[in-house]
Tab-separated table of C-alpha atoms in Angstrom:
chain	number	residue	atom	x	y	z
A	196	MET	CA	0.062	0.221	-0.113
A	197	ARG	CA	1.326	3.386	-1.120
A	198	ILE	CA	1.003	6.309	1.468
A	199	GLU	CA	0.414	9.552	-0.234
A	200	ARG	CA	2.572	12.262	1.073
A	201	PRO	CA	1.374	15.988	1.375
A	202	LYS	CA	3.111	18.398	-0.947
A	203	SER	CA	6.021	20.133	0.715
A	204	LEU	CA	5.809	24.108	1.038
A	205	THR	CA	8.104	24.402	-1.856
A	206	GLY	CA	6.045	22.257	-3.951
A	207	LEU	CA	2.878	24.347	-3.150
A	208	VAL	CA	4.904	27.756	-4.029
A	209	THR	CA	6.329	26.141	-7.089
A	210	ASP	CA	2.593	25.068	-8.277
A	211	ALA	CA	1.283	28.736	-7.298
A	212	LEU	CA	3.989	30.342	-9.249
A	213	ARG	CA	3.734	27.731	-12.385
A	214	GLN	CA	-0.048	28.353	-12.320
A	215	GLU	CA	0.504	32.263	-12.208
A	216	ILE	CA	2.978	32.169	-15.206
A	217	VAL	CA	0.862	29.782	-17.355
A	218	ALA	CA	-2.247	31.917	-16.695
A	219	GLY	CA	-0.578	34.897	-17.727
A	220	ASP	CA	-0.788	36.604	-14.373
A	221	LEU	CA	2.774	36.998	-14.477
A	222	ALA	CA	3.838	38.289	-17.687
A	223	PRO	CA	6.783	37.086	-19.864
A	224	GLY	CA	9.927	38.965	-18.886
A	225	ALA	CA	8.469	40.134	-15.355
A	226	ALA	CA	10.989	40.468	-12.685
A	227	LEU	CA	10.280	38.236	-9.795
A	228	SER	CA	10.990	39.340	-6.118
A	229	GLU	CA	11.543	36.547	-3.516
A	230	VAL	CA	10.611	39.077	-0.658
A	231	LYS	CA	7.439	40.115	-2.503
A	232	ILE	CA	6.400	36.809	-3.278
A	233	ALA	CA	7.156	35.279	0.151
A	234	THR	CA	4.946	38.158	1.562
A	235	ARG	CA	2.104	37.693	-0.807
A	236	LEU	CA	1.932	33.883	-0.177
A	237	GLU	CA	2.822	34.098	3.677
A	238	VAL	CA	5.814	31.951	3.551
A	239	SER	CA	9.699	32.320	4.197
A	240	ARG	CA	12.124	33.289	1.353
A	241	THR	CA	13.456	29.650	1.282
A	242	PRO	CA	10.672	27.845	-0.537
A	243	VAL	CA	10.243	30.794	-2.905
A	244	ARG	CA	14.156	30.399	-3.673
A	245	GLU	CA	13.734	26.745	-4.201
A	246	ALA	CA	10.486	27.071	-6.307
A	247	PHE	CA	12.550	29.425	-8.567
A	248	GLN	CA	15.188	26.588	-8.963
A	249	ARG	CA	12.587	24.104	-9.879
A	250	LEU	CA	10.681	26.624	-12.413
A	251	GLU	CA	14.226	27.163	-14.042
A	252	LEU	CA	14.777	23.443	-14.826
A	253	GLU	CA	11.296	23.698	-16.399
A	254	GLY	CA	12.358	26.613	-18.439
A	255	LEU	CA	9.726	28.788	-17.118
A	256	VAL	CA	12.053	31.274	-15.231
A	257	HIS	CA	15.603	32.273	-15.970
A	258	THR	CA	18.152	33.830	-13.235
A	259	GLU	CA	20.570	36.435	-14.213
A	260	PRO	CA	23.457	36.926	-12.018
A	261	GLN	CA	23.412	40.390	-10.081
A	262	ARG	CA	19.791	41.020	-11.716
A	263	GLY	CA	17.687	38.517	-10.385
A	264	THR	CA	14.899	36.193	-11.908
A	265	PHE	CA	12.541	36.681	-14.566
A	266	VAL	CA	9.737	34.976	-16.258
A	267	PHE	CA	10.979	33.373	-19.454
A	268	THR	CA	10.823	35.004	-22.974
A	269	LEU	CA	11.153	33.388	-26.430
A	270	GLY	CA	12.873	35.061	-29.230
A	271	GLN	CA	12.025	34.334	-32.756
A	272	LYS	CA	14.452	31.435	-33.246
A	273	GLU	CA	13.591	29.886	-30.085
A	274	LEU	CA	9.997	30.014	-30.705
A	275	THR	CA	10.548	28.453	-34.217
A	276	ASP	CA	12.560	25.623	-32.605
A	277	ILE	CA	9.987	24.930	-29.920
A	278	CYS	CA	7.511	24.581	-32.839
A	279	ASP	CA	9.649	22.126	-34.790
A	280	LEU	CA	9.899	20.187	-31.554
A	281	ARG	CA	6.149	20.182	-30.972
A	282	VAL	CA	5.577	19.011	-34.826
A	283	CYS	CA	7.874	16.063	-34.057
A	284	LEU	CA	6.355	15.058	-30.615
A	285	GLU	CA	2.678	15.590	-31.687
A	286	SER	CA	2.863	14.000	-34.987
A	287	MET	CA	4.419	11.079	-33.468
A	288	ALA	CA	1.841	11.050	-30.483
A	289	LEU	CA	-1.015	11.308	-32.763
A	290	LYS	CA	0.381	8.255	-35.017
A	291	ARG	CA	1.041	6.340	-32.029
A	292	ALA	CA	-2.434	7.088	-30.181
A	293	LEU	CA	-4.277	6.237	-33.475
A	294	GLU	CA	-2.529	3.041	-33.655
A	295	ARG	CA	-2.739	1.867	-30.163
A	296	ASP	CA	-6.197	3.402	-28.839
A	297	PRO	CA	-8.104	4.764	-31.596
A	298	GLU	CA	-11.441	4.944	-29.622
A	299	GLY	CA	-9.941	6.493	-26.772
A	300	LEU	CA	-8.110	9.108	-28.761
A	301	THR	CA	-11.310	9.738	-30.780
A	302	ALA	CA	-13.591	10.218	-27.798
A	303	GLY	CA	-11.035	12.123	-25.845
A	304	LEU	CA	-10.738	14.657	-28.619
A	305	ALA	CA	-14.585	14.868	-29.263
A	306	GLU	CA	-15.008	15.426	-25.707
A	307	VAL	CA	-12.465	18.366	-25.517
A	308	VAL	CA	-13.841	19.713	-28.801
A	309	GLU	CA	-17.491	19.804	-27.054
A	310	GLU	CA	-16.255	21.599	-24.160
A	311	MET	CA	-14.426	24.265	-26.372
A	312	THR	CA	-17.785	24.710	-28.122
A	313	GLN	CA	-19.398	25.666	-24.904
A	314	ALA	CA	-16.419	27.812	-23.787
A	315	ARG	CA	-16.603	29.712	-27.115
A	316	ALA	CA	-20.388	30.265	-26.787
A	317	ALA	CA	-20.264	31.528	-23.403
A	318	GLY	CA	-17.352	33.984	-24.555
A	319	ASP	CA	-14.932	32.249	-21.756
A	320	ASP	CA	-11.360	32.885	-23.302
A	321	ARG	CA	-9.756	31.578	-20.444
A	322	ARG	CA	-11.438	28.235	-20.267
A	323	TYR	CA	-11.053	27.870	-24.181
A	324	LEU	CA	-7.231	28.264	-24.047
A	325	GLN	CA	-7.342	25.813	-21.072
A	326	LEU	CA	-8.935	23.236	-23.255
A	327	ASP	CA	-6.447	23.980	-26.167
A	328	THR	CA	-3.752	22.793	-23.817
A	329	LEU	CA	-5.872	19.696	-22.969
A	330	PHE	CA	-6.601	18.949	-26.674
A	331	HIS	CA	-3.059	18.473	-27.425
A	332	GLN	CA	-2.408	16.608	-24.269
A	333	VAL	CA	-4.956	14.051	-25.404
A	334	PHE	CA	-2.593	12.767	-28.288
A	335	PHE	CA	-0.067	11.668	-25.435
A	336	ASP	CA	-2.738	10.575	-23.019
A	337	HIS	CA	-3.594	7.622	-25.440
A	338	THR	CA	0.019	6.814	-26.967
A	339	ASP	CA	0.737	4.179	-24.268
A	340	ASN	CA	4.193	5.785	-24.331
A	341	ALA	CA	5.428	7.226	-20.980
A	342	PHE	CA	8.749	8.377	-22.709
A	343	LEU	CA	6.909	10.230	-25.275
A	344	ASN	CA	4.672	12.021	-22.886
A	345	GLU	CA	7.595	12.972	-20.540
A	346	ALA	CA	9.478	14.627	-23.616
A	347	TYR	CA	6.359	16.610	-24.102
A	348	GLN	CA	5.970	17.763	-20.571
A	349	THR	CA	9.305	19.562	-20.900
A	350	ILE	CA	7.554	22.081	-23.030
A	351	ALA	CA	4.001	21.645	-22.294
A	352	ALA	CA	3.760	24.382	-19.396
A	353	LYS	CA	5.730	26.851	-21.657
A	354	MET	CA	3.199	26.387	-24.525
A	355	ALA	CA	0.294	27.062	-22.235
A	356	ALA	CA	1.880	30.130	-20.960
A	357	LEU	CA	2.274	31.405	-24.536
A	358	ARG	CA	-1.263	30.475	-25.495
A	359	ASN	CA	-2.665	32.640	-22.776
A	360	ARG	CA	-1.066	35.672	-24.485
A	361	LEU	CA	-3.510	35.132	-27.086
A	362	GLY	CA	-6.654	35.349	-25.108
A	363	ALA	CA	-7.783	38.690	-26.449
A	364	HIS	CA	-7.201	37.757	-30.353
A	365	ALA	CA	-10.753	36.616	-31.515
A	366	ASP	CA	-9.494	35.799	-35.010
A	367	HIS	CA	-6.567	33.778	-33.820
A	368	MET	CA	-9.154	31.731	-31.811
A	369	THR	CA	-11.587	31.260	-34.561
A	370	LYS	CA	-8.952	29.758	-36.661
A	371	SER	CA	-7.641	27.738	-33.869
A	372	PHE	CA	-11.182	26.337	-32.974
A	373	ALA	CA	-11.796	25.267	-36.505
A	374	GLU	CA	-8.738	23.413	-36.744
A	375	HIS	CA	-9.002	21.726	-33.651
A	376	ARG	CA	-12.493	20.391	-34.925
A	377	ARG	CA	-11.169	19.147	-38.145
A	378	ILE	CA	-8.260	17.272	-36.513
A	379	ALA	CA	-11.124	15.577	-34.337
A	380	GLU	CA	-13.048	14.854	-37.435
A	381	LEU	CA	-10.104	13.558	-39.541
A	382	VAL	CA	-9.222	11.448	-36.326
A	383	ALA	CA	-12.426	9.982	-36.091
A	384	ALA	CA	-12.518	9.105	-39.844
A	385	GLY	CA	-9.013	7.223	-39.275
A	386	GLN	CA	-7.455	9.809	-41.477
A	387	LEU	CA	-3.958	10.065	-40.254
A	388	LYS	CA	-2.178	11.663	-43.003
A	389	GLU	CA	-4.628	14.414	-43.402
A	390	ALA	CA	-5.007	15.092	-39.628
A	391	THR	CA	-1.265	14.990	-39.287
A	392	ALA	CA	-1.271	17.890	-42.180
A	393	VAL	CA	-3.852	20.128	-40.333
A	394	LEU	CA	-1.796	19.566	-37.083
A	395	THR	CA	1.555	20.637	-38.682
A	396	ALA	CA	-0.003	23.655	-40.398
A	397	HIS	CA	-1.779	24.551	-36.978
A	398	ILE	CA	1.348	24.600	-35.092
A	399	GLY	CA	3.394	26.277	-37.515
A	400	ARG	CA	1.315	28.956	-38.353
A	401	LYS	CA	-0.550	29.301	-34.944
A	402	GLU	CA	2.482	29.298	-32.722
A	403	GLY	CA	4.759	31.335	-35.131
A	404	SER	CA	2.111	34.420	-34.800
A	405	TYR	CA	2.816	34.630	-31.036
A	406	TRP	CA	5.347	37.578	-31.654
A	407	ASN	CA	3.635	39.219	-34.192
A	408	LEU	CA	0.456	39.976	-32.492
């Protein structure tokens, strides 16, 4: 029998800061103050410092000597590189999921698209963008390949944070929603080649637009 241990204070602070970065409450490039965060979260500076170290390993913050700790930013080349990685990982995940669990994949994508439809109807942009992240995670959930999923997690939080920069761009989300629906339809029809083509264009055009908005 495995006994679940409660999260450490460092873990709780890490989770809180990660969520604030992903949600866009802490903007890209924002300076992070140990003292201010410790005061706000009513903890000592030690768990905040340790949280910074964990988030740096995840690529969500970076520390500059003599300057401090900052929320991550991506230049154009880095953005292009991370999109290339997404295409590789997500294309393979889609292929494996469709081979190994087509029914689970189809149902999972359909469920997310239905929730996206509801979020769009309600004008709930933040919920829609959370579902955008979940849609892509569904590929990995049905691959039966833990290593592929672990590789994706190295960029998943960073991509979620970037998505939340687009919450006010209605045209972007209209195109995004149409592409998610199309991918789900093609997957349901077992059309891997066509679904992969839409996915590749979706990632390349969509993510490439982040710094041009």
